[in-house]
mmCIF file of C-alpha atoms and ligand atoms in Angstrom:
data_model
loop_
_atom_site.group_PDB
_atom_site.id
_atom_site.type_symbol
_atom_site.label_atom_id
_atom_site.label_comp_id
_atom_site.label_asym_id
_atom_site.label_seq_id
_atom_site.Cartn_x
_atom_site.Cartn_y
_atom_site.Cartn_z
ATOM 1 C CA MET A 1 0.558 0.087 -0.113
ATOM 2 C CA ARG A 2 1.291 3.740 -0.716
ATOM 3 C CA TYR A 3 0.214 6.044 1.894
ATOM 4 C CA LEU A 4 -0.652 9.987 1.509
ATOM 5 C CA ASP A 5 2.223 12.429 1.704
ATOM 6 C CA VAL A 6 -0.360 14.202 4.260
ATOM 7 C CA ASP A 7 0.460 14.651 8.317
ATOM 8 C CA THR A 8 -3.383 14.653 10.156
ATOM 9 C CA GLY A 9 -2.000 13.555 13.615
ATOM 10 C CA THR A 10 -3.542 10.220 13.808
ATOM 11 C CA VAL A 11 -3.214 7.624 11.192
ATOM 12 C CA LYS A 12 -1.495 7.926 7.461
ATOM 13 C CA ILE A 13 -4.472 8.062 4.573
ATOM 14 C CA SER A 14 -3.907 4.558 2.772
ATOM 15 C CA LYS A 15 -3.959 5.641 -1.455
ATOM 16 C CA ILE A 16 -6.848 3.013 -2.006
ATOM 17 C CA GLY A 17 -9.286 2.753 1.097
ATOM 18 C CA LEU A 18 -12.457 1.504 1.040
ATOM 19 C CA GLY A 19 -16.229 3.146 0.411
ATOM 20 C CA THR A 20 -18.848 1.617 2.323
ATOM 21 C CA TRP A 21 -22.351 2.920 1.009
ATOM 22 C CA GLN A 22 -22.562 -0.650 -0.118
ATOM 23 C CA PHE A 23 -22.535 -1.978 3.658
ATOM 24 C CA GLY A 24 -26.359 -2.398 4.279
ATOM 25 C CA ALA A 25 -27.488 -0.303 1.453
ATOM 26 C CA ARG A 26 -30.282 -1.605 0.309
ATOM 27 C CA GLU A 27 -30.078 -0.075 -2.947
ATOM 28 C CA TRP A 28 -27.193 -1.543 -4.226
ATOM 29 C CA GLY A 29 -29.088 -4.495 -3.715
ATOM 30 C CA TYR A 30 -26.883 -7.272 -1.546
ATOM 31 C CA SER A 31 -27.866 -10.178 0.313
ATOM 32 C CA GLN A 32 -28.273 -10.175 3.824
ATOM 33 C CA GLN A 33 -25.017 -12.563 3.724
ATOM 34 C CA TYR A 34 -23.054 -9.735 2.716
ATOM 35 C CA ALA A 35 -24.179 -6.783 5.124
ATOM 36 C CA GLU A 36 -23.766 -9.205 8.301
ATOM 37 C CA GLN A 37 -21.049 -11.305 7.420
ATOM 38 C CA ASP A 38 -18.981 -10.604 4.214
ATOM 39 C CA SER A 39 -18.399 -7.254 4.684
ATOM 40 C CA GLN A 40 -16.714 -7.896 7.969
ATOM 41 C CA LEU A 41 -14.632 -10.118 5.954
ATOM 42 C CA ILE A 42 -13.891 -7.537 3.668
ATOM 43 C CA VAL A 43 -13.274 -4.705 6.251
ATOM 44 C CA ALA A 44 -10.869 -7.049 8.325
ATOM 45 C CA ARG A 45 -8.981 -8.006 5.047
ATOM 46 C CA ALA A 46 -8.438 -4.728 3.764
ATOM 47 C CA ILE A 47 -6.796 -3.384 7.682
ATOM 48 C CA GLU A 48 -5.044 -5.941 6.968
ATOM 49 C CA LEU A 49 -3.671 -5.513 3.898
ATOM 50 C CA GLY A 50 -2.716 -1.465 4.494
ATOM 51 C CA VAL A 51 -5.854 0.210 4.298
ATOM 52 C CA THR A 52 -6.424 2.912 6.733
ATOM 53 C CA LEU A 53 -8.779 5.040 5.032
ATOM 54 C CA PHE A 54 -12.651 3.514 5.270
ATOM 55 C CA ASP A 55 -15.622 5.505 4.585
ATOM 56 C CA THR A 56 -19.306 6.022 5.544
ATOM 57 C CA ALA A 57 -22.020 8.141 6.070
ATOM 58 C CA GLU A 58 -24.615 9.244 8.444
ATOM 59 C CA ILE A 59 -27.096 8.481 5.429
ATOM 60 C CA TYR A 60 -25.804 4.981 4.269
ATOM 61 C CA GLY A 61 -28.482 2.568 5.351
ATOM 62 C CA PHE A 62 -29.741 5.011 7.484
ATOM 63 C CA GLY A 63 -27.009 4.908 9.383
ATOM 64 C CA ARG A 64 -27.050 0.515 8.962
ATOM 65 C CA SER A 65 -22.768 1.862 7.222
ATOM 66 C CA GLU A 66 -22.176 3.195 11.041
ATOM 67 C CA ARG A 67 -23.209 -0.209 12.535
ATOM 68 C CA ILE A 68 -21.567 -2.569 10.756
ATOM 69 C CA LEU A 69 -18.851 -0.576 9.820
ATOM 70 C CA GLY A 70 -17.924 0.868 13.199
ATOM 71 C CA ARG A 71 -18.210 -3.321 14.360
ATOM 72 C CA ALA A 72 -15.922 -4.534 11.505
ATOM 73 C CA ILE A 73 -12.964 -1.581 13.109
ATOM 74 C CA SER A 74 -13.587 -2.356 16.749
ATOM 75 C CA GLY A 75 -10.129 -3.552 17.988
ATOM 76 C CA HIS A 76 -8.492 -2.061 15.116
ATOM 77 C CA ARG A 77 -8.768 1.547 15.784
ATOM 78 C CA ASP A 78 -5.394 2.845 15.734
ATOM 79 C CA ALA A 79 -4.922 1.563 12.206
ATOM 80 C CA VAL A 80 -8.127 3.142 10.897
ATOM 81 C CA PHE A 81 -8.552 6.889 9.105
ATOM 82 C CA LEU A 82 -12.197 6.470 9.613
ATOM 83 C CA ALA A 83 -14.086 8.713 7.661
ATOM 84 C CA THR A 84 -17.442 9.719 7.617
ATOM 85 C CA LYS A 85 -20.607 12.403 6.973
ATOM 86 C CA ILE A 86 -23.515 14.218 7.708
ATOM 87 C CA LEU A 87 -25.998 15.547 5.165
ATOM 88 C CA PRO A 88 -26.844 19.132 5.985
ATOM 89 C CA VAL A 89 -30.525 18.671 6.092
ATOM 90 C CA LEU A 90 -30.383 21.180 8.898
ATOM 91 C CA PRO A 91 -26.904 23.188 9.182
ATOM 92 C CA VAL A 92 -26.699 25.294 12.191
ATOM 93 C CA ALA A 93 -23.720 24.162 15.099
ATOM 94 C CA PRO A 94 -25.765 22.029 18.010
ATOM 95 C CA VAL A 95 -26.896 20.111 14.930
ATOM 96 C CA VAL A 96 -23.774 18.944 13.576
ATOM 97 C CA GLU A 97 -22.378 18.596 17.149
ATOM 98 C CA GLN A 98 -25.572 16.551 18.005
ATOM 99 C CA ARG A 99 -25.084 14.027 15.016
ATOM 100 C CA ALA A 100 -21.213 13.759 14.912
ATOM 101 C CA VAL A 101 -21.690 12.400 18.721
ATOM 102 C CA ALA A 102 -24.845 10.109 17.385
ATOM 103 C CA SER A 103 -22.568 9.236 14.076
ATOM 104 C CA ALA A 104 -19.584 8.752 16.792
ATOM 105 C CA SER A 105 -21.510 6.295 18.383
ATOM 106 C CA ARG A 106 -22.517 4.373 16.311
ATOM 107 C CA LEU A 107 -18.938 3.512 14.628
ATOM 108 C CA GLY A 108 -18.273 2.766 18.632
ATOM 109 C CA VAL A 109 -15.235 5.667 18.568
ATOM 110 C CA THR A 110 -14.702 8.574 20.517
ATOM 111 C CA ARG A 111 -12.701 10.599 17.606
ATOM 112 C CA LEU A 112 -13.726 11.283 13.929
ATOM 113 C CA ASP A 113 -9.988 11.511 11.428
ATOM 114 C CA LEU A 114 -11.947 13.274 8.962
ATOM 115 C CA TYR A 115 -15.611 14.028 9.307
ATOM 116 C CA GLN A 116 -17.663 15.787 5.582
ATOM 117 C CA VAL A 117 -20.153 17.807 5.049
ATOM 118 C CA HIS A 118 -22.309 15.174 2.247
ATOM 119 C CA GLN A 119 -23.348 18.363 -0.327
ATOM 120 C CA PRO A 120 -22.963 21.955 -0.392
ATOM 121 C CA ASN A 121 -26.152 22.929 1.452
ATOM 122 C CA PRO A 122 -28.091 24.832 -1.847
ATOM 123 C CA ALA A 123 -29.397 27.740 0.539
ATOM 124 C CA VAL A 124 -27.151 28.594 3.665
ATOM 125 C CA ARG A 125 -23.752 29.557 3.622
ATOM 126 C CA ASP A 126 -20.915 27.468 4.787
ATOM 127 C CA GLY A 127 -20.250 29.263 7.978
ATOM 128 C CA THR A 128 -22.924 28.229 10.189
ATOM 129 C CA ILE A 129 -22.114 24.613 10.497
ATOM 130 C CA MET A 130 -17.804 25.606 9.989
ATOM 131 C CA ARG A 131 -19.198 27.115 13.350
ATOM 132 C CA GLY A 132 -20.038 23.351 14.967
ATOM 133 C CA MET A 133 -17.264 21.344 13.356
ATOM 134 C CA ARG A 134 -15.580 23.812 15.100
ATOM 135 C CA SER A 135 -16.175 23.411 18.055
ATOM 136 C CA LEU A 136 -16.319 19.364 17.657
ATOM 137 C CA GLN A 137 -12.371 19.652 16.532
ATOM 138 C CA ARG A 138 -11.805 22.303 19.772
ATOM 139 C CA VAL A 139 -13.266 19.286 22.625
ATOM 140 C CA GLY A 140 -11.515 16.316 19.601
ATOM 141 C CA LEU A 141 -13.731 14.668 18.222
ATOM 142 C CA VAL A 142 -13.522 15.238 15.275
ATOM 143 C CA THR A 143 -9.748 15.164 13.651
ATOM 144 C CA GLU A 144 -10.090 17.384 10.383
ATOM 145 C CA VAL A 145 -13.427 18.939 8.227
ATOM 146 C CA GLY A 146 -13.908 17.809 4.794
ATOM 147 C CA VAL A 147 -16.810 18.349 2.474
ATOM 148 C CA SER A 148 -18.107 16.574 -0.452
ATOM 149 C CA ASN A 149 -19.293 17.133 -3.491
ATOM 150 C CA TYR A 150 -18.042 20.546 -3.389
ATOM 151 C CA SER A 151 -16.597 23.115 -6.202
ATOM 152 C CA LEU A 152 -13.102 25.036 -5.585
ATOM 153 C CA SER A 153 -14.657 28.106 -4.787
ATOM 154 C CA ARG A 154 -17.654 27.002 -2.133
ATOM 155 C CA TRP A 155 -14.870 24.369 -0.434
ATOM 156 C CA GLN A 156 -12.117 27.519 0.073
ATOM 157 C CA ALA A 157 -15.316 29.584 0.749
ATOM 158 C CA ALA A 158 -15.828 26.566 3.465
ATOM 159 C CA GLU A 159 -11.770 26.762 4.846
ATOM 160 C CA ALA A 160 -12.945 30.437 5.459
ATOM 161 C CA ALA A 161 -16.200 30.153 7.458
ATOM 162 C CA LEU A 162 -13.993 27.226 9.581
ATOM 163 C CA GLY A 163 -10.988 29.270 10.084
ATOM 164 C CA GLY A 164 -8.472 26.703 9.300
ATOM 165 C CA PRO A 165 -8.178 23.940 6.579
ATOM 166 C CA VAL A 166 -10.989 22.110 4.872
ATOM 167 C CA LEU A 167 -8.131 19.460 4.533
ATOM 168 C CA SER A 168 -9.957 17.519 1.377
ATOM 169 C CA ASN A 169 -13.596 17.187 -0.756
ATOM 170 C CA GLN A 170 -14.719 13.723 -1.914
ATOM 171 C CA VAL A 171 -15.654 14.723 -5.718
ATOM 172 C CA ARG A 172 -17.340 11.767 -8.186
ATOM 173 C CA PHE A 173 -13.362 11.110 -10.039
ATOM 174 C CA SER A 174 -12.805 8.810 -12.469
ATOM 175 C CA LEU A 175 -12.630 8.020 -16.453
ATOM 176 C CA VAL A 176 -16.117 8.359 -16.853
ATOM 177 C CA ALA A 177 -16.394 12.219 -14.642
ATOM 178 C CA PRO A 178 -12.754 13.544 -15.167
ATOM 179 C CA GLY A 179 -13.720 16.591 -13.895
ATOM 180 C CA PRO A 180 -11.744 16.824 -11.266
ATOM 181 C CA GLY A 181 -8.619 16.869 -12.677
ATOM 182 C CA ARG A 182 -8.967 20.595 -14.133
ATOM 183 C CA ASP A 183 -9.211 22.530 -10.893
ATOM 184 C CA LEU A 184 -9.972 19.999 -7.511
ATOM 185 C CA VAL A 185 -6.654 17.900 -7.826
ATOM 186 C CA PRO A 186 -4.244 21.178 -8.848
ATOM 187 C CA PHE A 187 -5.711 23.234 -6.045
ATOM 188 C CA ALA A 188 -5.157 20.056 -3.447
ATOM 189 C CA GLU A 189 -1.533 19.334 -5.272
ATOM 190 C CA ARG A 190 -0.849 23.525 -4.252
ATOM 191 C CA SER A 191 -1.732 23.715 -1.070
ATOM 192 C CA GLY A 192 -1.760 19.688 0.513
ATOM 193 C CA ARG A 193 -5.570 19.078 0.275
ATOM 194 C CA VAL A 194 -7.106 16.477 -0.351
ATOM 195 C CA VAL A 195 -9.497 14.926 -3.646
ATOM 196 C CA ILE A 196 -10.881 12.408 -2.553
ATOM 197 C CA ALA A 197 -12.115 9.607 -5.188
ATOM 198 C CA TYR A 198 -16.422 8.472 -4.293
ATOM 199 C CA SER A 199 -17.499 6.219 -7.497
ATOM 200 C CA PRO A 200 -13.921 5.819 -9.089
ATOM 201 C CA LEU A 201 -14.870 2.823 -10.733
ATOM 202 C CA GLY A 202 -17.880 4.740 -11.956
ATOM 203 C CA GLN A 203 -19.636 2.498 -10.285
ATOM 204 C CA GLY A 204 -18.404 -0.502 -12.337
ATOM 205 C CA LEU A 205 -18.962 0.370 -15.515
ATOM 206 C CA LEU A 206 -15.011 0.662 -16.032
ATOM 207 C CA SER A 207 -14.534 -3.078 -15.213
ATOM 208 C CA GLY A 208 -16.119 -3.323 -18.435
ATOM 209 C CA GLY A 209 -17.592 -6.172 -17.403
ATOM 210 C CA TYR A 210 -21.341 -4.718 -18.442
ATOM 211 C CA HIS A 211 -22.580 -3.883 -21.896
ATOM 212 C CA ARG A 212 -26.026 -3.202 -23.896
ATOM 213 C CA SER A 213 -26.690 -7.204 -22.987
ATOM 214 C CA ASN A 214 -25.266 -7.886 -19.550
ATOM 215 C CA ARG A 215 -26.895 -4.527 -16.942
ATOM 216 C CA PRO A 216 -26.603 -3.907 -13.491
ATOM 217 C CA ALA A 217 -29.938 -5.144 -11.737
ATOM 218 C CA ASN A 218 -29.713 -3.040 -8.865
ATOM 219 C CA ARG A 219 -31.022 0.735 -8.269
ATOM 220 C CA VAL A 220 -28.098 2.764 -7.794
ATOM 221 C CA ARG A 221 -27.695 1.789 -11.845
ATOM 222 C CA ALA A 222 -30.712 1.742 -12.424
ATOM 223 C CA LEU A 223 -31.315 4.927 -11.764
ATOM 224 C CA ASN A 224 -27.065 6.143 -13.351
ATOM 225 C CA PRO A 225 -27.105 7.328 -17.042
ATOM 226 C CA LEU A 226 -23.947 5.687 -17.534
ATOM 227 C CA PHE A 227 -25.282 2.126 -17.663
ATOM 228 C CA LEU A 228 -28.205 3.025 -20.289
ATOM 229 C CA PRO A 229 -27.719 0.675 -23.155
ATOM 230 C CA ASP A 230 -26.056 3.462 -25.154
ATOM 231 C CA ASN A 231 -24.389 4.809 -23.023
ATOM 232 C CA LEU A 232 -22.607 1.460 -22.329
ATOM 233 C CA GLU A 233 -21.729 1.095 -25.958
ATOM 234 C CA ARG A 234 -20.851 4.917 -25.992
ATOM 235 C CA ALA A 235 -17.774 3.633 -23.165
ATOM 236 C CA GLU A 236 -16.488 -0.246 -25.706
ATOM 237 C CA GLU A 237 -13.699 2.461 -26.575
ATOM 238 C CA LEU A 238 -13.048 3.524 -23.827
ATOM 239 C CA ILE A 239 -12.825 0.004 -22.177
ATOM 240 C CA GLY A 240 -11.305 -0.391 -25.070
ATOM 241 C CA VAL A 241 -8.087 1.222 -23.869
ATOM 242 C CA LEU A 242 -8.290 0.038 -20.487
ATOM 243 C CA ARG A 243 -8.363 -2.972 -21.942
ATOM 244 C CA GLN A 244 -5.081 -2.587 -23.562
ATOM 245 C CA VAL A 245 -3.014 -0.800 -20.653
ATOM 246 C CA ALA A 246 -3.897 -3.370 -18.688
ATOM 247 C CA ALA A 247 -3.149 -6.445 -20.949
ATOM 248 C CA ALA A 248 0.447 -4.498 -20.643
ATOM 249 C CA HIS A 249 0.210 -4.318 -16.571
ATOM 250 C CA SER A 250 -1.061 -7.281 -16.585
ATOM 251 C CA ALA A 251 -4.175 -6.169 -14.827
ATOM 252 C CA THR A 252 -7.421 -5.570 -14.823
ATOM 253 C CA PRO A 253 -9.080 -2.170 -16.775
ATOM 254 C CA ALA A 254 -10.362 -1.053 -12.682
ATOM 255 C CA GLN A 255 -6.883 -1.893 -11.641
ATOM 256 C CA ILE A 256 -5.684 0.566 -14.425
ATOM 257 C CA ALA A 257 -8.834 2.433 -14.036
ATOM 258 C CA LEU A 258 -7.296 2.963 -10.218
ATOM 259 C CA ALA A 259 -4.521 3.632 -10.839
ATOM 260 C CA TRP A 260 -5.509 6.184 -13.486
ATOM 261 C CA VAL A 261 -7.323 8.265 -10.860
ATOM 262 C CA ILE A 262 -4.854 7.893 -8.211
ATOM 263 C CA ARG A 263 -2.141 8.938 -9.412
ATOM 264 C CA SER A 264 -1.660 12.718 -7.976
ATOM 265 C CA PRO A 265 -0.466 12.932 -4.990
ATOM 266 C CA ALA A 266 -3.082 14.429 -3.509
ATOM 267 C CA VAL A 267 -5.690 12.247 -4.781
ATOM 268 C CA VAL A 268 -6.738 8.753 -3.389
ATOM 269 C CA ALA A 269 -9.384 6.771 -4.294
ATOM 270 C CA ILE A 270 -12.238 4.470 -1.759
ATOM 271 C CA PRO A 271 -14.231 2.277 -3.713
ATOM 272 C CA GLY A 272 -16.945 -0.075 -2.543
ATOM 273 C CA ALA A 273 -16.692 -4.021 -3.041
ATOM 274 C CA SER A 274 -19.094 -6.203 -3.475
ATOM 275 C CA SER A 275 -16.733 -9.594 -2.234
ATOM 276 C CA LEU A 276 -13.442 -9.862 -1.064
ATOM 277 C CA ALA A 277 -11.990 -10.527 -4.736
ATOM 278 C CA GLN A 278 -12.725 -7.393 -5.209
ATOM 279 C CA LEU A 279 -11.086 -5.777 -2.514
ATOM 280 C CA GLU A 280 -8.416 -7.736 -2.373
ATOM 281 C CA SER A 281 -7.903 -6.581 -6.517
ATOM 282 C CA ASN A 282 -8.499 -3.246 -6.103
ATOM 283 C CA VAL A 283 -5.470 -2.858 -2.847
ATOM 284 C CA ALA A 284 -3.236 -4.082 -5.303
ATOM 285 C CA ALA A 285 -4.110 -0.924 -7.995
ATOM 286 C CA ALA A 286 -2.293 1.219 -5.463
ATOM 287 C CA ASP A 287 0.993 -0.355 -6.825
ATOM 288 C CA ILE A 288 0.816 -0.055 -10.218
ATOM 289 C CA GLU A 289 2.472 2.582 -11.887
ATOM 290 C CA LEU A 290 0.921 3.730 -15.591
ATOM 291 C CA ALA A 291 3.615 5.633 -17.406
ATOM 292 C CA ASP A 292 3.087 8.681 -18.844
ATOM 293 C CA ASP A 293 1.974 7.826 -22.718
ATOM 294 C CA GLU A 294 -0.593 5.421 -20.973
ATOM 295 C CA TRP A 295 -2.040 8.138 -18.955
ATOM 296 C CA ARG A 296 -2.285 10.284 -21.321
ATOM 297 C CA ALA A 297 -3.885 7.542 -23.926
ATOM 298 C CA LEU A 298 -6.865 6.904 -21.115
ATOM 299 C CA SER A 299 -7.180 10.591 -20.363
ATOM 300 C CA ASP A 300 -7.772 11.011 -24.040
ATOM 301 C CA ALA A 301 -10.112 8.057 -24.417
ATOM 302 C CA ALA A 302 -12.138 9.692 -21.316
ATOM 303 C CA GLN A 303 -12.410 13.010 -22.676
ATOM 304 C CA ARG A 304 -13.304 11.191 -26.116
ATOM 305 C CA PHE A 305 -16.210 10.316 -23.957
ATOM 306 C CA SER A 306 -19.476 11.540 -24.250
ATOM 307 C CA PRO A 307 -22.438 9.648 -22.458
ATOM 308 C CA VAL A 308 -26.421 10.712 -23.238
ATOM 309 C CA GLY A 309 -26.973 12.543 -19.844
ATOM 310 C CA GLY A 310 -29.225 15.962 -18.474
ATOM 311 C CA PRO A 311 -32.860 15.762 -18.379
ATOM 312 C CA SER A 312 -33.918 14.063 -21.806
ATOM 313 C CA VAL A 313 -32.293 11.156 -20.409
ATOM 314 C CA LEU A 314 -34.871 10.682 -18.036
ATOM 315 C CA PRO A 315 -37.728 8.834 -20.311
ATOM 316 C CA ARG A 316 -35.094 6.492 -20.437
ATOM 317 C CA LEU A 317 -34.410 5.648 -17.675
ATOM 318 C CA LEU A 318 -37.546 5.095 -16.751
ATOM 319 C CA ARG A 319 -38.142 3.193 -19.812
ATOM 320 C CA ALA A 320 -34.605 1.074 -18.788
ATOM 321 C CA ARG A 321 -36.222 0.539 -15.803
ATOM 322 C CA LEU A 322 -39.473 -0.954 -16.606
ATOM 323 C CA ALA A 323 -38.300 -3.170 -19.826
ATOM 324 C CA ARG A 324 -36.201 -5.471 -16.831
HETATM 325 N N1 LIG B 1 -20.238 11.587 -1.039
HETATM 326 C C1 LIG B 1 -21.189 11.109 -2.249
HETATM 327 O O1 LIG B 1 -21.397 11.605 -2.468
HETATM 328 C C2 LIG B 1 -20.685 9.805 -3.040
HETATM 329 C C3 LIG B 1 -20.574 9.265 -3.564
HETATM 330 C C4 LIG B 1 -20.789 8.473 -3.860
HETATM 331 C C5 LIG B 1 -20.832 7.680 -3.324
HETATM 332 N N2 LIG B 1 -19.585 7.834 -2.525
HETATM 333 C C6 LIG B 1 -18.458 6.764 -1.967
HETATM 334 O O2 LIG B 1 -17.802 6.556 -2.371
HETATM 335 C C7 LIG B 1 -17.557 4.900 -2.065
HETATM 336 C C8 LIG B 1 -17.334 4.271 -3.808
HETATM 337 O O3 LIG B 1 -17.994 4.649 -5.395
HETATM 338 P P1 LIG B 1 -19.546 3.791 -5.253
HETATM 339 O O4 LIG B 1 -19.486 2.850 -4.662
HETATM 340 O O5 LIG B 1 -20.425 4.520 -6.353
HETATM 341 O O6 LIG B 1 -18.654 3.653 -7.210
HETATM 342 P P2 LIG B 1 -17.569 2.538 -7.275
HETATM 343 O O7 LIG B 1 -16.474 2.488 -6.288
HETATM 344 O O8 LIG B 1 -17.409 3.072 -8.407
HETATM 345 O O9 LIG B 1 -18.646 1.032 -7.516
HETATM 346 C C9 LIG B 1 -18.344 -0.121 -7.062
HETATM 347 C C10 LIG B 1 -18.745 -1.013 -7.576
HETATM 348 O O10 LIG B 1 -17.911 -1.455 -8.260
HETATM 349 C C11 LIG B 1 -17.909 -2.854 -8.906
HETATM 350 N N3 LIG B 1 -16.572 -3.189 -8.322
HETATM 351 C C12 LIG B 1 -15.843 -3.387 -7.207
HETATM 352 N N4 LIG B 1 -14.388 -3.157 -7.744
HETATM 353 C C13 LIG B 1 -14.028 -3.859 -8.658
HETATM 354 C C14 LIG B 1 -13.550 -4.756 -9.471
HETATM 355 N N5 LIG B 1 -12.377 -5.286 -8.980
HETATM 356 N N6 LIG B 1 -13.811 -5.773 -10.077
HETATM 357 C C15 LIG B 1 -15.382 -5.184 -10.575
HETATM 358 N N7 LIG B 1 -15.564 -4.844 -10.231
HETATM 359 C C16 LIG B 1 -15.810 -3.423 -9.090
HETATM 360 C C17 LIG B 1 -18.780 -3.302 -7.113
HETATM 361 O O11 LIG B 1 -20.406 -3.381 -7.781
HETATM 362 P P3 LIG B 1 -20.498 -4.567 -8.347
HETATM 363 O O12 LIG B 1 -19.463 -6.196 -8.162
HETATM 364 O O13 LIG B 1 -22.364 -4.955 -8.511
HETATM 365 O O14 LIG B 1 -21.231 -4.875 -10.101
HETATM 366 C C18 LIG B 1 -18.952 -1.541 -6.739
HETATM 367 O O15 LIG B 1 -20.149 -2.227 -5.873
HETATM 368 C C19 LIG B 1 -19.076 4.326 -1.753
HETATM 369 O O16 LIG B 1 -19.118 3.451 -1.602
HETATM 370 C C20 LIG B 1 -19.173 5.297 -0.662
HETATM 371 O O17 LIG B 1 -18.809 5.507 0.025
HETATM 372 C C21 LIG B 1 -19.872 8.315 -1.856
#
């Protein structure tokens, strides 16, 4: 495993982490056995392999993900950089404080290494929420503050409101969502901040395992326009480039997709895993180094990928869902 060169004062952050939305969230459609047993084995193996960054949120499975993760890390607290998120529905300081305590209690810990605002509140600026974050830091319940789904300007405004570093911005970042590479990643690189890449495998699309006649069935991906038949077809060229680079490294397309996203020293990725084998494969991607020409070929293919999107896809998503 490789780690970020950022001093957090607690545990160093692994370049590949584990996203745990999948734990106990019905929309992923995984089994009861996955929620109860596989999740425990996946976390234990991740820790064994040097993964430190574990990401969850109060909203995932309405607290179930936090509980499942908390059970899995008990006894390993010192080996874990624990990140969770608050949904800023009522972003006032006392609510923020109370929600942090509730998350910590579900996780069974007395310290959240990273407490992230899950998404920008469109109606309320960050002054009040950051007041809550500041007092959580002061009492030691929260070590680092982060945000998620923030633009660069809002990330910087959040820092001004906190009066200190907002360590990370967790955003959708992958070969099918390369946007953060333009502004967030350069900012993170020059200011000692971190971009946490979520959906780094495009929710599994970049594994190359899905196509027009083999589409994933669960609710998360039924509602993701990337998995519309047209878009799966449009992604074939990108998957082809991934396969070529993968062959040169005796790796899988998913591993190359992760290696591409974490190439910057300021980026870590938090892929979810539906099995132990996926977790192991994702962890191994931390050690793959892409040559400059490989990185460029992948980046160019990512730019050429233009999925159909916007409001016009809504009827298609509905039709695709009803056709199942
Ligand atoms: N902040 C936010 O707003 C936000 C939003 C979304 C996610 N997140 C976080 O980011 C994490 C990851 O994002 P995500 O789950 O949306 O997408 P992802 O990590 O891109 O995709 C995860 C899915 O890809 C498949 N997969 C994983 N490893 C694989 C491998 N080695 N080979 C083939 N397939 C593989 C699995 O699904 P199958 O096996 O079923 O195909 C798995 O459930 C989440 O768990 C969550 O913690 C945050």
